[in-house]
Coordinates of C-alpha atoms in Angstrom, one line a residue:
X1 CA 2.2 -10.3 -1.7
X2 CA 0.2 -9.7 -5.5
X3 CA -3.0 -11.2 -5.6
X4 CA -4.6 -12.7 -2.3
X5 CA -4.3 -16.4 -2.8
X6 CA -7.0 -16.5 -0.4
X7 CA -9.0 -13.7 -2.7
X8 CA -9.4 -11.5 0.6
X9 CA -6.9 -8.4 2.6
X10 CA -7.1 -7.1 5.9
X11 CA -6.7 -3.8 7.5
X12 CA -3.6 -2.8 9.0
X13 CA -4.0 -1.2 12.1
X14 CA -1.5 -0.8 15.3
X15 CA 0.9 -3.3 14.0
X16 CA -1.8 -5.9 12.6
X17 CA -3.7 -7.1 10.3
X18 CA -7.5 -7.1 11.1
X19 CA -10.9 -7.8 9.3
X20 CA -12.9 -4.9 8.6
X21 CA -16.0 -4.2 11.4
X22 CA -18.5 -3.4 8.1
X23 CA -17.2 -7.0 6.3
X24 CA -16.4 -6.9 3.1
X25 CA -16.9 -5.3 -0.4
X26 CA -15.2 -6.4 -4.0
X27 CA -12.6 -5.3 -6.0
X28 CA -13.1 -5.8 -9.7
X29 CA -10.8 -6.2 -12.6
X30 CA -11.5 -3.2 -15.2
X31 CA -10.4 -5.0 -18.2
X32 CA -13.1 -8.0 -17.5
X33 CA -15.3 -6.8 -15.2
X34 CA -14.4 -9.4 -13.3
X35 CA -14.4 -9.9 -9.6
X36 CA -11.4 -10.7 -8.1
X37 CA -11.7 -10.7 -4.4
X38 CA -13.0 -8.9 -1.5
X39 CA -11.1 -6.1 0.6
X40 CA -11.7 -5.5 4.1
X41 CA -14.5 -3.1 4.7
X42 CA -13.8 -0.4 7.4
X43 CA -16.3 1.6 9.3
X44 CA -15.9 4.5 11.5
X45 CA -14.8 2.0 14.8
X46 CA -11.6 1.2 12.4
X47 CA -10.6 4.6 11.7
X48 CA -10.8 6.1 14.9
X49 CA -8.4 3.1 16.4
X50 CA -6.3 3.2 13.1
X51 CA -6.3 7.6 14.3
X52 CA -5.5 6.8 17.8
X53 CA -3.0 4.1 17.2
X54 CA -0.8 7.1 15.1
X55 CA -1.5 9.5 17.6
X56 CA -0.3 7.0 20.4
X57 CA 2.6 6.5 18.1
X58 CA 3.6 9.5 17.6
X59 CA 2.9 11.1 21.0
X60 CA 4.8 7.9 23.1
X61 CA 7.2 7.2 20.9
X62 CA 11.1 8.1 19.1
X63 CA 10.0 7.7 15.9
X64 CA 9.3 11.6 15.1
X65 CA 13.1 12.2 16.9
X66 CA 15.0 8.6 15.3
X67 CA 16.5 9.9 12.4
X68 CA 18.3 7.0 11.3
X69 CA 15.9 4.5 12.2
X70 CA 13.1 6.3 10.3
X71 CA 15.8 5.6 7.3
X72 CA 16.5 2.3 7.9
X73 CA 12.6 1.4 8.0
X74 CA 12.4 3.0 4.7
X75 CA 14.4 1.6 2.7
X76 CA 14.1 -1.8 4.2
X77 CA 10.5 -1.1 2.8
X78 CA 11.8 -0.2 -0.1
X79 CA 14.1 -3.6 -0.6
X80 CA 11.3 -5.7 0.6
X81 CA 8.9 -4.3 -2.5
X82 CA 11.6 -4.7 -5.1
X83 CA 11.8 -8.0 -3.8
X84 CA 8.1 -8.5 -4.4
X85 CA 8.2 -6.4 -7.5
X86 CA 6.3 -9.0 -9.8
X87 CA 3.4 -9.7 -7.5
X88 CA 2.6 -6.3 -7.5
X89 CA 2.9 -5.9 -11.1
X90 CA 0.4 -8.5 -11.4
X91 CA -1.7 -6.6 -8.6
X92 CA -1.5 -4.0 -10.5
X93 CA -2.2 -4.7 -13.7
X94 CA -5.6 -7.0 -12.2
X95 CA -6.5 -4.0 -10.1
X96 CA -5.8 -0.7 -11.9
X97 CA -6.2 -1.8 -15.8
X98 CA -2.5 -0.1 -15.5
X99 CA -0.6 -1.0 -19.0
X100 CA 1.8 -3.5 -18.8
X101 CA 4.4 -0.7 -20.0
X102 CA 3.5 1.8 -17.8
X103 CA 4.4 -0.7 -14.8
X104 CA 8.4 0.0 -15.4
X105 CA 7.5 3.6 -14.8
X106 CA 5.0 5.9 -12.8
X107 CA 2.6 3.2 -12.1
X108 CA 5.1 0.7 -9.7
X109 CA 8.7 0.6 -10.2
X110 CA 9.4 4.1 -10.6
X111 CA 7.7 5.3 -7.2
X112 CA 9.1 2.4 -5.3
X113 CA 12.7 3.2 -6.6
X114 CA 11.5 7.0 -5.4
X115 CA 11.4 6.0 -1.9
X116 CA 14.9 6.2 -1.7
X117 CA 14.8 9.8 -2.1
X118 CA 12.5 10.3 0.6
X119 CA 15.1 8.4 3.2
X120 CA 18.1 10.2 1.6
X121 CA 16.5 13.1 1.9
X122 CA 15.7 12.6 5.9
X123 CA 19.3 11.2 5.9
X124 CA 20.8 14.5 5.1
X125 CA 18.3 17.2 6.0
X126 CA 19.4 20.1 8.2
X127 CA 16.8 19.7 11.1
X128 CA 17.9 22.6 13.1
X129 CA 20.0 25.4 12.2
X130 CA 21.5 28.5 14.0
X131 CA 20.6 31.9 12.7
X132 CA 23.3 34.7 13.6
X133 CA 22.7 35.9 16.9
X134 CA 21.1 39.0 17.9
X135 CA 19.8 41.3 20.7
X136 CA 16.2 41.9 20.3
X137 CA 14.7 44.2 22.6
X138 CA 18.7 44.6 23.6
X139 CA 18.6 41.1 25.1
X140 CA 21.5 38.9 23.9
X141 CA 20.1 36.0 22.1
X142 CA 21.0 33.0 20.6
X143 CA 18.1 31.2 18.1
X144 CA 18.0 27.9 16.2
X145 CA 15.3 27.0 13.5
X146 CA 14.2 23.4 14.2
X147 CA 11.9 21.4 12.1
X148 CA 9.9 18.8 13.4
X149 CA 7.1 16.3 12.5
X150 CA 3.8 17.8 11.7
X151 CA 2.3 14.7 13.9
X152 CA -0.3 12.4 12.7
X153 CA -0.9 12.7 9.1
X154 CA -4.1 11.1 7.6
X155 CA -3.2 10.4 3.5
X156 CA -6.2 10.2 1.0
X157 CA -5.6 8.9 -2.4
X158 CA -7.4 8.0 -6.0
X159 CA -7.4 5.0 -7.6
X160 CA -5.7 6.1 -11.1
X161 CA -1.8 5.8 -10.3
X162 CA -2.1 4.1 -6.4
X163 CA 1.3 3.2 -5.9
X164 CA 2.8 6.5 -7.0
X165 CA -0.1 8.7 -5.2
X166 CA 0.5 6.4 -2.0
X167 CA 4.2 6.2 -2.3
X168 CA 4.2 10.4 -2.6
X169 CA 2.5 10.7 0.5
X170 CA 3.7 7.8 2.8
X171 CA 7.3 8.2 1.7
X172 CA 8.1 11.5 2.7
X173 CA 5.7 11.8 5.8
X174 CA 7.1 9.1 7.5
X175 CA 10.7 10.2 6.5
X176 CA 9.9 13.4 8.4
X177 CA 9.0 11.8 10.9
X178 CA 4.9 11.6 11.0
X179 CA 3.3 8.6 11.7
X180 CA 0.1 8.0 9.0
X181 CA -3.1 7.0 8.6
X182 CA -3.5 6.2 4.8
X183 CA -7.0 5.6 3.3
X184 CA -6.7 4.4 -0.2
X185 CA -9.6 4.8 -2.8
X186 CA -12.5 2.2 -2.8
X187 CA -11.2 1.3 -6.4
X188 CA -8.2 -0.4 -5.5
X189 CA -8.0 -1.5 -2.0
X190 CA -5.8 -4.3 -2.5
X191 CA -2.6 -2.6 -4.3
X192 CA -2.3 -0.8 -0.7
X193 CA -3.2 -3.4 1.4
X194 CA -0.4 -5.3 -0.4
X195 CA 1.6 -2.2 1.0
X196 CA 1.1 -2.7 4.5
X197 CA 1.1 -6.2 4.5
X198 CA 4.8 -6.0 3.4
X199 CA 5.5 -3.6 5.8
X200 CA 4.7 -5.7 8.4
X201 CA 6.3 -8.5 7.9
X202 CA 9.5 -7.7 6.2
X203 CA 10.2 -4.1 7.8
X204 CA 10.8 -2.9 11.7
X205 CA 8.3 0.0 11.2
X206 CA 6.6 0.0 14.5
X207 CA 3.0 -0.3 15.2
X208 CA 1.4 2.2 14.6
X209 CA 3.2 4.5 12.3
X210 CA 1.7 3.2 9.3
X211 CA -2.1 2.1 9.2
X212 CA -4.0 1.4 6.4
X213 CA -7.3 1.5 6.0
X214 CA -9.4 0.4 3.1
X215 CA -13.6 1.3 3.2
X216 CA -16.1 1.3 0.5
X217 CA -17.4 4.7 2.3
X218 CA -16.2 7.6 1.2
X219 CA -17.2 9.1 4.7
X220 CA -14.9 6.8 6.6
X221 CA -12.0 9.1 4.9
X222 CA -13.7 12.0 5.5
X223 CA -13.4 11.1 9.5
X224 CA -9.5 12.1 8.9
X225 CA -10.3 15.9 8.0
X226 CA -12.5 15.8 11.0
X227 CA -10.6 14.1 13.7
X228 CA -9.0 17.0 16.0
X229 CA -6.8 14.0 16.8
X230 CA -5.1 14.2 13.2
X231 CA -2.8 17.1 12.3
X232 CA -2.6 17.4 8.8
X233 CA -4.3 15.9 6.0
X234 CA -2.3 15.3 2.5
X235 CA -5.6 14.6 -0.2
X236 CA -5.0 13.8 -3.5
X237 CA -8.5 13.7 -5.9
X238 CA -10.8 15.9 -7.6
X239 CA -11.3 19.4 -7.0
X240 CA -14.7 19.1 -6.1
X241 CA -13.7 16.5 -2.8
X242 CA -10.6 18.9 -2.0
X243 CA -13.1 21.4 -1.5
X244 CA -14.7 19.6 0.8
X245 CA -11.5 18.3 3.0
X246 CA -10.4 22.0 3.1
X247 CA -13.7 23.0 5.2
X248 CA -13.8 19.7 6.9
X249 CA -10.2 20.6 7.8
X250 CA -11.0 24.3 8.8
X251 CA -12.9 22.8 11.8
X252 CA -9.5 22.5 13.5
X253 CA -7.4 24.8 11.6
X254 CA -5.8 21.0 10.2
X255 CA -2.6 21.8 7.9
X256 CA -4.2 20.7 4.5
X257 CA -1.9 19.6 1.1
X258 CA -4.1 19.5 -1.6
X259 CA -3.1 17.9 -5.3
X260 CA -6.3 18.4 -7.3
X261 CA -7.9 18.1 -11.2
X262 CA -6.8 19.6 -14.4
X263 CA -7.4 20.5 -17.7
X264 CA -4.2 21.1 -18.6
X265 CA -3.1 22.6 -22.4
X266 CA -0.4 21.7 -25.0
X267 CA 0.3 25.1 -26.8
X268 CA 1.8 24.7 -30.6
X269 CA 3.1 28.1 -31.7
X270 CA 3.2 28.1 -35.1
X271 CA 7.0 27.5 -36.0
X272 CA 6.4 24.3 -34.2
X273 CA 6.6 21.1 -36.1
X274 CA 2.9 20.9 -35.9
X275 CA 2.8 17.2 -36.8
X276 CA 5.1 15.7 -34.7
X277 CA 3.5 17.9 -31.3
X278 CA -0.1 17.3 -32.5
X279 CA 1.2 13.0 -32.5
X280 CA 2.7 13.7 -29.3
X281 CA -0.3 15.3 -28.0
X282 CA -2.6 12.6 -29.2
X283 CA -0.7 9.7 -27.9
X284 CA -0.5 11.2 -24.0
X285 CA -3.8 12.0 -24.0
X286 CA -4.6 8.3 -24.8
X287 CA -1.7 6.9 -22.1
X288 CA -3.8 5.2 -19.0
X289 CA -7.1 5.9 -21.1
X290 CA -6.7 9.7 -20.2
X291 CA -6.6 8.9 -16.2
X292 CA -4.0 11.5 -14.8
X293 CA -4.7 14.9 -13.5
X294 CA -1.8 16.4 -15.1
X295 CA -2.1 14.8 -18.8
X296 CA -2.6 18.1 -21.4
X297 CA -6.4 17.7 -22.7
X298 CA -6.7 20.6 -24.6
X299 CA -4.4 20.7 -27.7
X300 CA -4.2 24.5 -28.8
X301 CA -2.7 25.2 -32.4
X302 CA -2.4 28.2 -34.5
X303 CA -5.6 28.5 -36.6
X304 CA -3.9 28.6 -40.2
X305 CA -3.3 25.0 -39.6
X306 CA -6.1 23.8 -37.5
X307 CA -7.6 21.0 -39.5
X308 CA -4.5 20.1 -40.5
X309 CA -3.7 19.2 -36.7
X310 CA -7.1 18.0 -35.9
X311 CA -6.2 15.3 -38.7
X312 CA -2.6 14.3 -37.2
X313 CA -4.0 14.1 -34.1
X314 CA -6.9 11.8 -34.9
X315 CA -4.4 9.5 -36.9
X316 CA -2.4 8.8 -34.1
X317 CA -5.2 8.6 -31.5
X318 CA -7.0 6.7 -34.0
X319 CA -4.2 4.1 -34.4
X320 CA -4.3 3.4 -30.3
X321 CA -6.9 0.9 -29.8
X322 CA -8.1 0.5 -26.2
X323 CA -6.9 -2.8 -25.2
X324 CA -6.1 -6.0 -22.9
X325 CA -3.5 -3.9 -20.0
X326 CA -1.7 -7.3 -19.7
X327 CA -0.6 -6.9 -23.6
X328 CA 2.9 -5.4 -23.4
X329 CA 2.5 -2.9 -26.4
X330 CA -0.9 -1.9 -24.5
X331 CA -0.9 2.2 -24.0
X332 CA -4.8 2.6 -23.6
X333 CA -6.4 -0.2 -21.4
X334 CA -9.4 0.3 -19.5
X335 CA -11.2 3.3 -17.3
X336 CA -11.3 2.3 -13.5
X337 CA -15.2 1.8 -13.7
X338 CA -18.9 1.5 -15.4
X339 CA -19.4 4.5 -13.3
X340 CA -16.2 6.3 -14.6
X341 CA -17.0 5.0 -18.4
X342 CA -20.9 5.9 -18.3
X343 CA -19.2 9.7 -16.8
X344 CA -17.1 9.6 -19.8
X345 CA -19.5 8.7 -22.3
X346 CA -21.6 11.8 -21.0
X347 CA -19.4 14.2 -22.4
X348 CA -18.8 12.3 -25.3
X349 CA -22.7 12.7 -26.1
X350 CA -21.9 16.5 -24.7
X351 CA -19.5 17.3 -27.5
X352 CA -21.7 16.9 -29.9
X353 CA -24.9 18.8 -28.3
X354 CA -21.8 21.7 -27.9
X355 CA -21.7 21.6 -31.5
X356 CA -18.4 19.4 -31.8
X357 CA -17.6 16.5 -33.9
X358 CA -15.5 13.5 -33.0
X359 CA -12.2 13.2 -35.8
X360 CA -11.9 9.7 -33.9
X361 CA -13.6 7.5 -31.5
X362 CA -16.7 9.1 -29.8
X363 CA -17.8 6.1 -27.7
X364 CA -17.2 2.4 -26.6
X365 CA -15.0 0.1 -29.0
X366 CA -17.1 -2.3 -31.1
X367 CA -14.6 -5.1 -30.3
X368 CA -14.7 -4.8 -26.4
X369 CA -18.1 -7.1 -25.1
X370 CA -17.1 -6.9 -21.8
X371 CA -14.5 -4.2 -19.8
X372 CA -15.0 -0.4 -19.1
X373 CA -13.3 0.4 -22.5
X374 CA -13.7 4.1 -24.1
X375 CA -12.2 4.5 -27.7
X376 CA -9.3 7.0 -27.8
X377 CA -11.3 10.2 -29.2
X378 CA -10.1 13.6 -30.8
X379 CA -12.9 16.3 -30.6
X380 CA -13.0 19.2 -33.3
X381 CA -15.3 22.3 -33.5
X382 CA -15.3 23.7 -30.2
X383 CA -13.9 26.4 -28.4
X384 CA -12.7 27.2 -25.0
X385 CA -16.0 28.5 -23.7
X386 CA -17.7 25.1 -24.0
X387 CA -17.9 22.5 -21.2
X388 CA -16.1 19.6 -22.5
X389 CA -12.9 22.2 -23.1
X390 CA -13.5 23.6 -19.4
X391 CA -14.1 20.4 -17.4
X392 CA -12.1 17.6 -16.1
X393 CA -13.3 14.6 -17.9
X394 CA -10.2 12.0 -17.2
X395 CA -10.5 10.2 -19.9
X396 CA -8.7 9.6 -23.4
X397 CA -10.5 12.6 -24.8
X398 CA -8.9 15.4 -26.7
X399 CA -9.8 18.5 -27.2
X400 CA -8.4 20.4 -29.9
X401 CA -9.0 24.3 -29.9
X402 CA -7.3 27.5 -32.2
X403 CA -5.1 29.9 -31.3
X404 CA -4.5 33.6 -33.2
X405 CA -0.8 33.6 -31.9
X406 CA 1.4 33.1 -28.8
X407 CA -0.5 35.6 -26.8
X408 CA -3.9 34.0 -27.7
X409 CA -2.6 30.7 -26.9
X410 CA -1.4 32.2 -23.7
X411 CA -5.1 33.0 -22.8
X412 CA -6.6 30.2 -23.9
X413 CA -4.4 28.1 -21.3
X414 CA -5.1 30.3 -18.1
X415 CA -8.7 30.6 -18.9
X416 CA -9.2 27.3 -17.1
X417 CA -9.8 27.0 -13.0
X418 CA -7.4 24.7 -13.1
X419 CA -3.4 25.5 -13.0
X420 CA -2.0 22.2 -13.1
X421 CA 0.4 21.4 -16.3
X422 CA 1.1 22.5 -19.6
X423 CA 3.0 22.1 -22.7
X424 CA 4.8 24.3 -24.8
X425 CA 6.3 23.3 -28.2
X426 CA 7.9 25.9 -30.7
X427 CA 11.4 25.8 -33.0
X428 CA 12.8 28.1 -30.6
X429 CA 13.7 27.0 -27.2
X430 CA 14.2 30.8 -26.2
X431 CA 9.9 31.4 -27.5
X432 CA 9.0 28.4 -25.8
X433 CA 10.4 29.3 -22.4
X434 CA 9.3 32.9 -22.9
X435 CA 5.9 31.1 -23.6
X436 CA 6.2 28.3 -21.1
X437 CA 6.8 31.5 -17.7
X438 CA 3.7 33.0 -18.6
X439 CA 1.4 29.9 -17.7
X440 CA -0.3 29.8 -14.4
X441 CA 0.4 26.2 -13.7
X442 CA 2.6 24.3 -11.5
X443 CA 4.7 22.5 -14.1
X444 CA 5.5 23.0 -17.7
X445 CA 7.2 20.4 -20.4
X446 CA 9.0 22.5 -22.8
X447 CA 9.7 20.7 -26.3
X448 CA 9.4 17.3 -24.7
X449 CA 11.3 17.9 -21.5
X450 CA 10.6 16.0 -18.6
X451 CA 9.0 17.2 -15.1
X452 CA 8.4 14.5 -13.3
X453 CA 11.2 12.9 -10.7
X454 CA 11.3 12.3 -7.4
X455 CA 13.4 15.2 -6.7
X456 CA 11.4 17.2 -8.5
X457 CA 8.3 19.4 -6.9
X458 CA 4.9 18.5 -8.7
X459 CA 1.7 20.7 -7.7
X460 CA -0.6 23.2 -9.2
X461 CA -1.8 26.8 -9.2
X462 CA -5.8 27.7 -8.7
X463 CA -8.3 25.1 -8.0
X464 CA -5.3 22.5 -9.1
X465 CA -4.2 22.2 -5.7
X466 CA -2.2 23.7 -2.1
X467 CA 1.3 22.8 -1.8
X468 CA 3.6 20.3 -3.6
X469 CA 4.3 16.9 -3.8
X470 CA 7.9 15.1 -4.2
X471 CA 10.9 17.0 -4.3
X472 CA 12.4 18.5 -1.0
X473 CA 9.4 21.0 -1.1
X474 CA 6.9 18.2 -0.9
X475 CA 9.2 16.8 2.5
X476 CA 8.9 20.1 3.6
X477 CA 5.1 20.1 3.7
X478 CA 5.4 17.3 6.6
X479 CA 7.1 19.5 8.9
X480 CA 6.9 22.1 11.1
X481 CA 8.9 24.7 12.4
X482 CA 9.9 26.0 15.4
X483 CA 12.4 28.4 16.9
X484 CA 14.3 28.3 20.0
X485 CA 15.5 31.4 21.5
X486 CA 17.8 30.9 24.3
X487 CA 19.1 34.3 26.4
X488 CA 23.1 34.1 26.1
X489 CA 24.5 34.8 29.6

């Protein structure tokens, strides 16, 4: 269930596993550049039987009304990809350039365990429930507040944390009773054709309720924001592609979750221990190479102490060496792509033409030949205003900007588009939190607290998103609701 012994996958669409109608395309290991297989290429024939196989699903079908058996199917899925746990690590690691060490976490095991919340959650939901009743317009009434299945829900992910993007999305959708039609990023094909394939043959999911389909067109994806025959669409990406779901979606007036970019900030007030927060800072910035929307780019310290900061950050980000992801004290491995790298490497040069300087890194590590490696790099000298500060870059870049006090800082991390994440460190809980309230941004870590957890709602404010993800808010955003008034005689 890891690797493809026979270096290929399929498509899984209406219960089997099918070639795709446009052939082929590779998948390539990041670290090597490397080829390791071929994924099934689907064109728009694919997707529109993968769309109508949901839809049949769902429309001729229990599934949206079977409770329990929605359950059972999910944490049979569940068992069956603990049981392949080390394949997919493998997968992974090949596919993704995920760290070895990150594996344990938010990049496999952590997001498999998480489906468990997802079928608890369906398990003890309150699907309808009575209000009191009443007599509008003096008729005697008795009403009930069911919630129900959106209906066909077509799930778009990224390629930087597939299994926990995918997970998110199929686990609660198909807990609330949706059947799905999930179309993974071009960039790792095979960590969810791995998914389905499991499915299949070691779960009673029926066919289809799950359907995944993997395309080295971006507009095969698109066709799910289009298709009236799809009812929702849950898109997780860059801002730039959300925008353009949302209008495809506005076609049909399509229910649209959206979990977009970010340039989040780390705030140090200045009876923080600026050190320790500026290591801190440095080190999650370099995590994944920088790939995750909601890691805190923009390190913002009081000014007194700025070069002081710039230096502790660049000795810790200096001191993580972009490396082999199979290595298991590996934290900064290799960006997805040439594509992604030569992007990176643009506002690199940018920085510089903005009138920054890099305290560390600035380009391509000397010892890397071959691999889409980018040197953990700390810039210095700019301020908010300039592009590299304002713009997503998603990579292990670190911008690090002054502050003239906790209301300064305060600006400084809402004058972004983005609303995403944040960080607030101070010696004082009570300032922090006071700090930490005033950010428009969907989640805040508060002297090193933790946000994310399956029960836990993740999302953003602005262009960082619609609607949340995980947590019974992010089952919520698969339903509907409807209410039932019945006359009492």
């Amino acid at each position: 269930m890891g690797l493809p012994a026979d270096g290929t996958s399929e498509l899984l669409i209406d219960g089997k596993l099918v070639p795709g109608s446009a052939g082929t395309f590779p998948t390539v290991n990041p670290a090597t550049e490397e080829v390791l297989g071929v994924a099934a290429d689907a064109d728009a024939a694919d997707m529109g039987g993968a769309i109508e196989a949901a839809r049949r699903a769902f429309d001729d079908t229990s599934w949206s009304t079977d409770h329990a058996f929605r359950v059972r199917c999910i944490r049979q899925l569940r068992d069956a990809l603990r049981e392949h746990i080390e394949e997919l690590r493998e997968l992974t690691i090949a596919e993704v350039g995920a760290p070895l060490m990150l594996t344990a976490g938010a990049q496999l095991e952590g997001p498999v365990d998480d489906l468990a919340f997802s079928a608890d959650t369906a398990e003890n939901f309150a699907w309808n429930h009575d209000l009191a009743d009443a007599a509008p317009q003096g008729i005697p009434t008795r009403r009930t507040v069911a919630r129900e299945a959106v209906g066909v829900v077509g799930a778009i992910t990224p390629w930087n944390f597939p299994h926990q993007i995918n997970f998110a999305k199929l686990g609660p959708a198909l807990a609330a009773g949706n059947t799905v039609v999930l179309k993974p990023a071009p960039d790792t094909p095979w960590c969810a054709a791995a998914v389905g394939r499991i499915a299949l043959e070691h779960t009673d999911i029926p066919p289809g309720v799950l359907n995944i389909v993997t395309s080295s067109d971006h507009g095969v994806g698109a066709l799910l924001a289009q298709d009236p025959r799809v009812d929702m669409v849950s898109f997780t990406g860059s801002t730039a592609t959300g925008r353009a779901v949302m209008i495809d979606g506005a076609a049909t007036i399509k229910k649209v979750f959206l979990e977009l970019g970010g340039k989040s900030a780390f705030l140090v007030l200045d009876d923080a221990d600026l050190g320790m927060a500026a290591s801190i800072s440095a080190f999650t910035a370099a995590m994944h190479a920088g790939q995750g929307c909601a890691i805190t780019t923009r390190l913002v310290v009081p000014r007194a102490r700025y070069d002081e900061a710039v230096e502790a950050a660049a000795a810790t980000m200096g001191g993580i060496r972009a490396g082999d992801p199979t290595h298991k004290r590996t934290v900064c491995g290799p960006v997805i792509s040439a594509r992604q790298r030569d992007r990176i490497q643009g506002y690199l040069d940018l920085a510089l033409d903005e009138g920054g300087r890099f305290a560390c890194g600035g380009g391509r590590p000397a010892d890397r030949e071959a691999g889409f490696f980018i040197e953990p790099t700390v810039i210095a000298g700019l301020t908010n205003e300039s592009r590299v500060a304002r713009e997503e870059i998603f990579g292990p870049v670190l911008v690090v900007l002054a502050h003239d006090g906790d209301d300064d800082a305060v600006r400084i991390a809402n004058d972004s588009p983005y609303g995403l994440s944040g960080t607030v460190y101070s010696g004082s809980d009570d300032r922090a939190q006071t700090v930490a309230r005033r950010l428009r941004t969907g989640t805040v870590n508060v002297n090193g607290g933790v946000w994310y957890s399956a029960d836990a709602p993740f999302g953003g404010y602005k262009q960082s998103g619609v609607g949340r993800e995980m947590g019974v808010a992010g089952f919520e955003e698969y339903l509907e609701t409807k209410l039932i008034a019945t006359a009492i005689n």
